[in-house]
Amino acid sequence: MRLGDEVALPASEYYEELQCLEAHKMVICQQSVDVENNPTREWKFRHDKILEYFIVQTFLGKDNDRPSIHIADPRFRGVYFLLAILLPLDAAFDLREELIQYAADTHNNTVSNKFVRLLRSRN
């Protein structure tokens, strides 16, 4: 979803899960009408931080290459901040170095600066 810039969750596949997420106020249901005046419903995460919590689960794990793949994608900034907190320390230090190198090459340190501060707060 994040890669395709999609915000609506696929209700046909995950209707029961969406009901649970809605009960816990993690998603909201938006109701409207389509061009033919038929009622429609669409579920979206209440906040990006909730979506990022679920995305970060796919970035975790030994030998996971997703952190390296999406390092330049600003849509995943919040995921990297969660990684600074959730990764084991050795993996977090490795990712910190990769982010610092990326920042030096691109002159873009928006992710690396906050990642370093979050990682430092763990000590």
mmCIF file of C-alpha atoms in Angstrom:
data_model
loop_
_atom_site.group_PDB
_atom_site.id
_atom_site.type_symbol
_atom_site.label_atom_id
_atom_site.label_comp_id
_atom_site.label_asym_id
_atom_site.label_seq_id
_atom_site.Cartn_x
_atom_site.Cartn_y
_atom_site.Cartn_z
ATOM 1 C CA MET A 1 0.000 0.000 0.000
ATOM 2 C CA ARG A 2 2.711 2.460 0.953
ATOM 3 C CA LEU A 3 4.660 1.843 -2.249
ATOM 4 C CA GLY A 4 1.534 2.395 -4.340
ATOM 5 C CA ASP A 5 0.494 5.490 -2.352
ATOM 6 C CA GLU A 6 -2.771 3.751 -1.506
ATOM 7 C CA VAL A 7 -4.552 4.884 1.632
ATOM 8 C CA ALA A 8 -7.734 2.784 1.604
ATOM 9 C CA LEU A 9 -7.452 -0.675 3.097
ATOM 10 C CA PRO A 10 -8.797 -3.585 1.003
ATOM 11 C CA ALA A 11 -12.088 -4.341 2.751
ATOM 12 C CA SER A 12 -12.917 -7.303 0.533
ATOM 13 C CA GLU A 13 -9.845 -9.183 1.787
ATOM 14 C CA TYR A 14 -9.725 -8.057 5.419
ATOM 15 C CA TYR A 15 -13.257 -7.161 6.481
ATOM 16 C CA GLU A 16 -13.111 -8.976 9.851
ATOM 17 C CA GLU A 17 -9.688 -7.532 10.636
ATOM 18 C CA LEU A 18 -10.921 -4.047 9.761
ATOM 19 C CA GLN A 19 -13.845 -4.447 12.140
ATOM 20 C CA CYS A 20 -11.411 -5.288 14.940
ATOM 21 C CA LEU A 21 -9.094 -2.402 14.041
ATOM 22 C CA GLU A 22 -12.082 -0.063 13.942
ATOM 23 C CA ALA A 23 -13.264 -1.260 17.362
ATOM 24 C CA HIS A 24 -9.822 -0.344 18.730
ATOM 25 C CA LYS A 25 -9.903 3.019 16.938
ATOM 26 C CA MET A 26 -6.916 2.221 14.742
ATOM 27 C CA VAL A 27 -8.826 2.723 11.493
ATOM 28 C CA ILE A 28 -11.725 4.931 10.557
ATOM 29 C CA CYS A 29 -14.518 4.144 8.143
ATOM 30 C CA GLN A 30 -15.404 6.878 5.683
ATOM 31 C CA GLN A 31 -18.787 6.613 4.045
ATOM 32 C CA SER A 32 -19.732 8.386 0.845
ATOM 33 C CA VAL A 33 -21.578 7.833 -2.426
ATOM 34 C CA ASP A 34 -20.084 7.026 -5.805
ATOM 35 C CA VAL A 35 -20.957 8.654 -9.145
ATOM 36 C CA GLU A 36 -23.995 6.379 -9.502
ATOM 37 C CA ASN A 37 -25.240 7.466 -6.062
ATOM 38 C CA ASN A 38 -24.452 4.078 -4.476
ATOM 39 C CA PRO A 39 -23.199 4.134 -0.884
ATOM 40 C CA THR A 40 -19.533 3.266 -0.439
ATOM 41 C CA ARG A 41 -17.341 2.639 2.597
ATOM 42 C CA GLU A 42 -13.617 2.929 2.819
ATOM 43 C CA TRP A 43 -11.306 2.208 5.756
ATOM 44 C CA LYS A 44 -8.133 4.150 6.407
ATOM 45 C CA PHE A 45 -5.623 4.135 9.233
ATOM 46 C CA ARG A 46 -6.398 6.881 11.708
ATOM 47 C CA HIS A 47 -2.792 8.089 11.683
ATOM 48 C CA ASP A 48 0.418 7.336 9.787
ATOM 49 C CA LYS A 49 2.051 6.200 13.027
ATOM 50 C CA ILE A 50 -0.419 3.310 13.249
ATOM 51 C CA LEU A 51 0.288 2.292 9.665
ATOM 52 C CA GLU A 52 4.032 2.566 10.299
ATOM 53 C CA TYR A 53 3.715 0.234 13.282
ATOM 54 C CA PHE A 54 2.413 -2.470 10.952
ATOM 55 C CA ILE A 55 4.927 -1.684 8.217
ATOM 56 C CA VAL A 56 7.886 -1.881 10.600
ATOM 57 C CA GLN A 57 7.008 -5.507 11.321
ATOM 58 C CA THR A 58 7.977 -6.323 7.716
ATOM 59 C CA PHE A 59 11.349 -4.580 8.181
ATOM 60 C CA LEU A 60 12.357 -6.640 11.207
ATOM 61 C CA GLY A 61 14.207 -9.923 11.210
ATOM 62 C CA LYS A 62 17.688 -11.162 10.565
ATOM 63 C CA ASP A 63 19.041 -10.594 7.039
ATOM 64 C CA ASN A 64 16.029 -8.459 6.079
ATOM 65 C CA ASP A 65 16.985 -6.253 3.126
ATOM 66 C CA ARG A 66 13.981 -3.896 3.298
ATOM 67 C CA PRO A 67 15.788 -1.266 5.402
ATOM 68 C CA SER A 68 18.425 -0.976 2.679
ATOM 69 C CA ILE A 69 15.938 -1.085 -0.184
ATOM 70 C CA HIS A 70 13.728 1.750 1.078
ATOM 71 C CA ILE A 71 16.430 3.975 2.552
ATOM 72 C CA ALA A 72 15.850 6.715 -0.050
ATOM 73 C CA ASP A 73 12.045 6.611 0.085
ATOM 74 C CA PRO A 74 10.630 9.433 2.247
ATOM 75 C CA ARG A 75 7.359 7.504 2.664
ATOM 76 C CA PHE A 76 9.182 5.207 5.102
ATOM 77 C CA ARG A 77 10.779 7.856 7.351
ATOM 78 C CA GLY A 78 8.634 6.966 10.337
ATOM 79 C CA VAL A 79 9.455 3.288 9.903
ATOM 80 C CA TYR A 80 13.173 4.035 10.304
ATOM 81 C CA PHE A 81 12.468 5.906 13.532
ATOM 82 C CA LEU A 82 10.666 2.838 14.874
ATOM 83 C CA LEU A 83 13.568 0.664 13.755
ATOM 84 C CA ALA A 84 15.898 2.747 15.911
ATOM 85 C CA ILE A 85 13.856 1.622 18.895
ATOM 86 C CA LEU A 86 12.906 -1.932 17.910
ATOM 87 C CA LEU A 87 15.996 -3.410 16.264
ATOM 88 C CA PRO A 88 18.533 -5.298 18.376
ATOM 89 C CA LEU A 89 21.398 -2.936 19.205
ATOM 90 C CA ASP A 90 23.929 -4.499 16.833
ATOM 91 C CA ALA A 91 21.479 -4.347 13.907
ATOM 92 C CA ALA A 92 20.495 -0.794 14.864
ATOM 93 C CA PHE A 93 24.153 0.298 14.861
ATOM 94 C CA ASP A 94 24.632 -1.300 11.432
ATOM 95 C CA LEU A 95 21.590 0.540 10.091
ATOM 96 C CA ARG A 96 22.805 3.763 11.715
ATOM 97 C CA GLU A 97 26.067 3.479 9.782
ATOM 98 C CA GLU A 98 24.188 2.813 6.552
ATOM 99 C CA LEU A 99 21.976 5.859 7.136
ATOM 100 C CA ILE A 100 25.003 8.044 7.898
ATOM 101 C CA GLN A 101 26.707 6.909 4.692
ATOM 102 C CA TYR A 102 23.524 7.581 2.728
ATOM 103 C CA ALA A 103 23.268 11.043 4.286
ATOM 104 C CA ALA A 104 26.888 11.833 3.394
ATOM 105 C CA ASP A 105 26.354 10.746 -0.222
ATOM 106 C CA THR A 106 23.043 12.551 -0.733
ATOM 107 C CA HIS A 107 23.401 15.555 1.593
ATOM 108 C CA ASN A 108 20.071 14.463 3.100
ATOM 109 C CA ASN A 109 20.360 13.771 6.803
ATOM 110 C CA THR A 110 16.702 14.121 7.818
ATOM 111 C CA VAL A 111 16.376 10.445 8.711
ATOM 112 C CA SER A 112 19.881 9.797 9.979
ATOM 113 C CA ASN A 113 19.883 12.664 12.492
ATOM 114 C CA LYS A 114 16.715 11.569 14.255
ATOM 115 C CA PHE A 115 17.689 7.888 13.982
ATOM 116 C CA VAL A 116 20.984 8.625 15.742
ATOM 117 C CA ARG A 117 19.208 10.595 18.501
ATOM 118 C CA LEU A 118 16.646 7.822 19.045
ATOM 119 C CA LEU A 119 19.343 5.162 19.125
ATOM 120 C CA ARG A 120 21.411 7.233 21.557
ATOM 121 C CA SER A 121 18.393 7.459 23.891
ATOM 122 C CA ARG A 122 18.416 3.656 24.204
ATOM 123 C CA ASN A 123 21.794 3.709 25.988
#
